[in-house]
Short mmCIF file of C-alpha atoms in Angstrom, two decimals:
data_model
loop_
_atom_site.label_atom_id
_atom_site.label_comp_id
_atom_site.label_asym_id
_atom_site.label_seq_id
_atom_site.Cartn_x
_atom_site.Cartn_y
_atom_site.Cartn_z
CA ALA A 1 17.40 88.68 8.54
CA GLN A 2 18.20 87.25 5.14
CA LYS A 3 21.30 85.09 5.14
CA ILE A 4 22.06 85.86 1.49
CA THR A 5 20.96 88.97 -0.36
CA GLN A 6 21.16 89.47 -4.09
CA THR A 7 19.80 92.90 -4.94
CA GLN A 8 19.90 92.64 -8.73
CA PRO A 9 16.92 90.70 -10.09
CA GLY A 10 18.13 91.19 -13.64
CA MET A 11 21.32 92.36 -15.32
CA PHE A 12 22.33 93.00 -18.92
CA VAL A 13 25.87 92.99 -20.26
CA GLN A 14 27.34 93.42 -23.69
CA GLU A 15 29.16 90.43 -25.09
CA LYS A 16 32.90 90.48 -24.27
CA GLU A 17 32.39 92.97 -21.44
CA ALA A 18 32.83 92.20 -17.75
CA VAL A 19 29.92 92.13 -15.31
CA THR A 20 29.67 92.06 -11.52
CA LEU A 21 26.85 90.28 -9.75
CA ASP A 22 26.33 91.42 -6.18
CA CYS A 23 25.95 89.23 -3.12
CA THR A 24 25.96 90.12 0.55
CA TYR A 25 25.67 87.68 3.40
CA ASP A 26 24.87 87.65 7.07
CA THR A 27 26.38 85.29 9.59
CA SER A 28 27.96 85.40 13.01
CA ASP A 29 29.81 82.14 12.48
CA PRO A 30 33.52 82.74 11.86
CA SER A 31 33.69 79.67 9.63
CA TYR A 32 31.61 79.69 6.47
CA GLY A 33 31.80 79.05 2.77
CA LEU A 34 30.45 81.12 -0.08
CA PHE A 35 29.40 79.64 -3.42
CA TRP A 36 28.18 80.81 -6.76
CA TYR A 37 26.03 78.64 -9.00
CA LYS A 38 24.77 79.13 -12.53
CA GLN A 39 21.36 77.82 -13.50
CA PRO A 40 20.61 77.86 -17.24
CA SER A 41 17.08 77.43 -18.55
CA SER A 42 17.51 73.65 -18.48
CA GLY A 43 17.48 73.83 -14.69
CA GLU A 44 20.66 72.15 -13.53
CA MET A 45 22.73 73.93 -10.92
CA ILE A 46 26.29 74.38 -12.12
CA PHE A 47 28.96 75.10 -9.52
CA LEU A 48 31.14 78.05 -10.49
CA ILE A 49 33.34 79.14 -7.64
CA TYR A 50 33.94 78.77 -3.91
CA GLN A 51 35.40 81.09 -1.26
CA GLY A 52 36.16 79.98 2.28
CA SER A 53 35.92 82.48 5.09
CA TYR A 54 39.54 81.95 6.02
CA ASP A 55 40.88 82.14 2.51
CA GLN A 56 43.31 85.04 2.22
CA GLN A 57 43.03 85.47 -1.51
CA ASN A 58 40.03 85.99 -3.73
CA ALA A 59 38.99 82.84 -5.53
CA THR A 60 39.34 82.65 -9.29
CA GLU A 61 38.18 80.01 -11.77
CA GLY A 62 38.83 80.85 -15.38
CA ARG A 63 36.63 83.81 -16.33
CA TYR A 64 35.01 83.82 -12.90
CA SER A 65 36.43 85.61 -9.91
CA LEU A 66 34.98 86.30 -6.52
CA ASN A 67 35.50 89.73 -5.00
CA PHE A 68 35.50 88.77 -1.32
CA GLN A 69 35.25 91.70 1.09
CA LYS A 70 34.97 90.13 4.50
CA ALA A 71 34.46 93.31 6.50
CA ARG A 72 31.60 94.31 4.24
CA LYS A 73 30.27 90.74 4.12
CA SER A 74 30.11 90.80 0.39
CA ALA A 75 31.06 88.16 -2.15
CA ASN A 76 30.46 89.58 -5.59
CA LEU A 77 30.93 87.44 -8.68
CA VAL A 78 32.84 88.97 -11.55
CA ILE A 79 32.47 87.42 -14.99
CA SER A 80 35.04 88.67 -17.45
CA ALA A 81 34.72 88.63 -21.24
CA SER A 82 31.02 87.71 -21.16
CA GLN A 83 29.79 85.15 -23.65
CA LEU A 84 26.28 84.52 -24.96
CA GLY A 85 26.30 81.20 -23.11
CA ASP A 86 26.65 83.05 -19.83
CA SER A 87 23.00 84.09 -20.02
CA ALA A 88 21.40 82.31 -17.07
CA MET A 89 20.26 82.70 -13.48
CA TYR A 90 23.08 83.07 -10.99
CA PHE A 91 22.68 82.15 -7.34
CA CYS A 92 24.92 83.07 -4.44
CA ALA A 93 24.89 80.61 -1.54
CA MET A 94 26.43 80.26 1.88
CA ARG A 95 27.20 77.30 4.12
CA GLU A 96 27.64 78.12 7.78
CA GLY A 97 30.06 76.40 10.07
CA TYR A 98 32.68 73.78 9.37
CA GLY A 99 30.92 70.79 7.91
CA GLY A 100 27.55 72.47 8.12
CA ASN A 101 24.86 70.93 6.02
CA GLN A 102 22.49 73.66 5.05
CA PHE A 103 23.04 75.95 2.13
CA TYR A 104 21.32 79.32 2.16
CA PHE A 105 20.54 80.59 -1.31
CA GLY A 106 19.94 84.10 -2.50
CA THR A 107 17.03 85.00 -4.73
CA GLY A 108 19.20 84.97 -7.81
CA THR A 109 20.17 87.36 -10.59
CA SER A 110 19.08 86.82 -14.15
CA LEU A 111 21.95 87.72 -16.47
CA THR A 112 21.37 88.41 -20.14
CA VAL A 113 24.34 88.78 -22.46
CA ILE A 114 23.60 91.00 -25.45
CA PRO A 115 25.36 90.29 -28.73
CA GLY B 1 33.28 67.14 -10.16
CA ALA B 2 31.12 64.39 -8.73
CA VAL B 3 27.99 63.34 -10.62
CA VAL B 4 24.48 63.23 -9.23
CA SER B 5 21.60 61.98 -11.32
CA GLN B 6 17.85 62.34 -10.92
CA HIS B 7 15.09 60.29 -12.40
CA PRO B 8 12.74 61.10 -13.94
CA SER B 9 13.70 64.46 -15.40
CA ARG B 10 10.05 65.28 -16.08
CA VAL B 11 6.85 63.76 -14.80
CA ILE B 12 3.23 64.60 -15.35
CA CYS B 13 0.67 62.97 -13.09
CA LYS B 14 -2.97 63.23 -12.16
CA SER B 15 -4.09 64.85 -8.96
CA GLY B 16 -4.28 62.35 -6.12
CA THR B 17 -1.55 60.04 -7.35
CA SER B 18 1.89 59.58 -5.83
CA VAL B 19 5.15 60.27 -7.59
CA LYS B 20 8.60 58.98 -6.70
CA ILE B 21 11.76 60.85 -7.64
CA GLU B 22 15.15 59.19 -7.37
CA CYS B 23 18.45 60.87 -6.63
CA ARG B 24 21.66 58.92 -7.14
CA SER B 25 25.29 59.75 -6.53
CA LEU B 26 27.07 58.00 -9.38
CA ASP B 27 30.73 58.11 -8.45
CA PHE B 28 30.84 58.73 -4.73
CA GLN B 29 29.09 57.70 -1.55
CA ALA B 30 26.75 60.37 -0.26
CA THR B 31 26.24 60.26 3.47
CA THR B 32 23.97 63.28 3.24
CA MET B 33 21.48 64.21 0.55
CA PHE B 34 19.32 67.28 0.33
CA TRP B 35 16.02 67.93 -1.37
CA TYR B 36 15.14 71.37 -2.65
CA ARG B 37 12.08 72.82 -4.28
CA GLN B 38 12.16 75.69 -6.73
CA PHE B 39 9.16 77.61 -8.02
CA PRO B 40 9.47 79.47 -11.34
CA LYS B 41 11.81 82.42 -11.18
CA GLN B 42 12.44 81.85 -7.48
CA SER B 43 15.31 80.54 -5.42
CA LEU B 44 15.89 77.05 -4.13
CA MET B 45 14.17 76.25 -0.87
CA LEU B 46 15.52 73.41 1.23
CA MET B 47 12.82 70.87 2.01
CA ALA B 48 14.70 68.24 3.94
CA THR B 49 18.06 66.73 4.74
CA SER B 50 18.48 62.99 4.71
CA ASN B 51 21.28 60.95 6.15
CA GLU B 52 21.82 57.37 5.12
CA GLY B 53 20.08 54.96 7.42
CA SER B 54 18.23 57.54 9.49
CA LYS B 55 15.07 59.60 9.28
CA ALA B 56 15.10 62.77 7.25
CA THR B 57 15.11 66.16 8.91
CA TYR B 58 12.41 68.37 7.46
CA GLU B 59 12.45 72.14 7.28
CA GLN B 60 9.71 74.09 8.96
CA GLY B 61 6.51 74.09 6.96
CA VAL B 62 7.33 70.98 4.95
CA GLU B 63 4.84 68.15 5.54
CA LYS B 64 6.80 64.98 6.22
CA ASP B 65 3.76 62.79 5.55
CA LYS B 66 3.32 64.35 2.14
CA PHE B 67 6.94 64.40 1.09
CA LEU B 68 8.35 61.01 2.05
CA ILE B 69 12.11 60.76 1.93
CA ASN B 70 14.07 57.55 2.05
CA HIS B 71 17.86 57.35 2.05
CA ALA B 72 18.28 53.62 2.01
CA SER B 73 21.82 53.45 0.70
CA LEU B 74 24.88 55.63 0.35
CA THR B 75 24.11 56.27 -3.29
CA LEU B 76 20.33 56.60 -3.40
CA SER B 77 17.72 58.85 -1.88
CA THR B 78 14.10 58.98 -2.96
CA LEU B 79 11.45 61.67 -2.58
CA THR B 80 7.84 60.52 -2.86
CA VAL B 81 5.18 63.16 -3.29
CA THR B 82 2.05 61.51 -1.94
CA SER B 83 -1.47 62.41 -3.06
CA ALA B 84 -0.10 65.08 -5.34
CA HIS B 85 -2.08 68.24 -6.00
CA PRO B 86 -1.57 70.95 -8.63
CA GLU B 87 0.12 73.19 -6.05
CA ASP B 88 2.83 70.55 -5.72
CA SER B 89 3.86 71.27 -9.29
CA SER B 90 7.41 72.51 -9.06
CA PHE B 91 11.04 71.84 -9.89
CA TYR B 92 12.60 69.45 -7.40
CA ILE B 93 16.39 69.33 -7.09
CA CYS B 94 18.48 67.01 -5.02
CA SER B 95 22.07 67.44 -3.95
CA ALA B 96 24.55 65.18 -2.30
CA ARG B 97 27.55 65.54 -0.06
CA ALA B 98 30.21 62.96 0.57
CA GLY B 99 31.20 62.24 4.12
CA GLY B 100 34.09 64.36 5.25
CA LEU B 101 33.97 66.62 2.23
CA ASP B 102 33.52 70.08 3.59
CA ASN B 103 33.25 72.25 0.58
CA GLU B 104 30.64 71.34 -1.84
CA GLN B 105 27.25 69.94 -2.54
CA PHE B 106 26.81 68.32 -5.93
CA PHE B 107 23.45 68.98 -7.51
CA GLY B 108 21.31 66.73 -9.60
CA PRO B 109 19.78 68.02 -12.85
CA GLY B 110 16.35 68.42 -11.29
CA THR B 111 12.90 66.93 -11.85
CA ARG B 112 10.02 68.97 -13.17
CA LEU B 113 6.76 67.76 -11.68
CA THR B 114 3.45 68.81 -13.18
CA VAL B 115 0.27 67.74 -11.43
CA LEU B 116 -2.86 68.02 -13.51
#
């Protein structure tokens, strides 16, 4: 089974609107971390937000928030007030276990912000 | 956040030659470094994990004799693509983790390899 599933290959959003990028995960380890990265056309992976499996509250970082629903094993990224510079690939990733090394990446969602 | 650099950012080489890519952690000591490969419009695929001073651990299907990884110091890991072929053309990204830091891997900017 896929560890990380991103079902939206491409998404469009109007500038200044909010958008939700979906991510579901699969693990039997009670300790894990969930990450979102942005990859613009230049290629670098930019860390956006992190959610630990034991965190009680949803993570937020500026315009980014993570809608963590543990029972559903989902970790959707919400981008509020979209900007043209938000157009990029977005990857959801998971690290299993405390101190685990391997990151599992989803297939990514290409977000296009329309002026 | 911590800074990881990669060199070169782009490289074009002839088929049959070897190419070395460097990954450096600039402001922290990285006990573990990771090498990923990304084909166009696809996700990152982990190739190998390297720990300073020991042999790299390769993922299934990755040829260790073709992709030589050396993690000689706490701030430098190198990936050498030996006898490169056009199908090795890809985007190679490294990441680094500091010892004891649980949360995050810090990614390098990537190296685009084109084999003619």
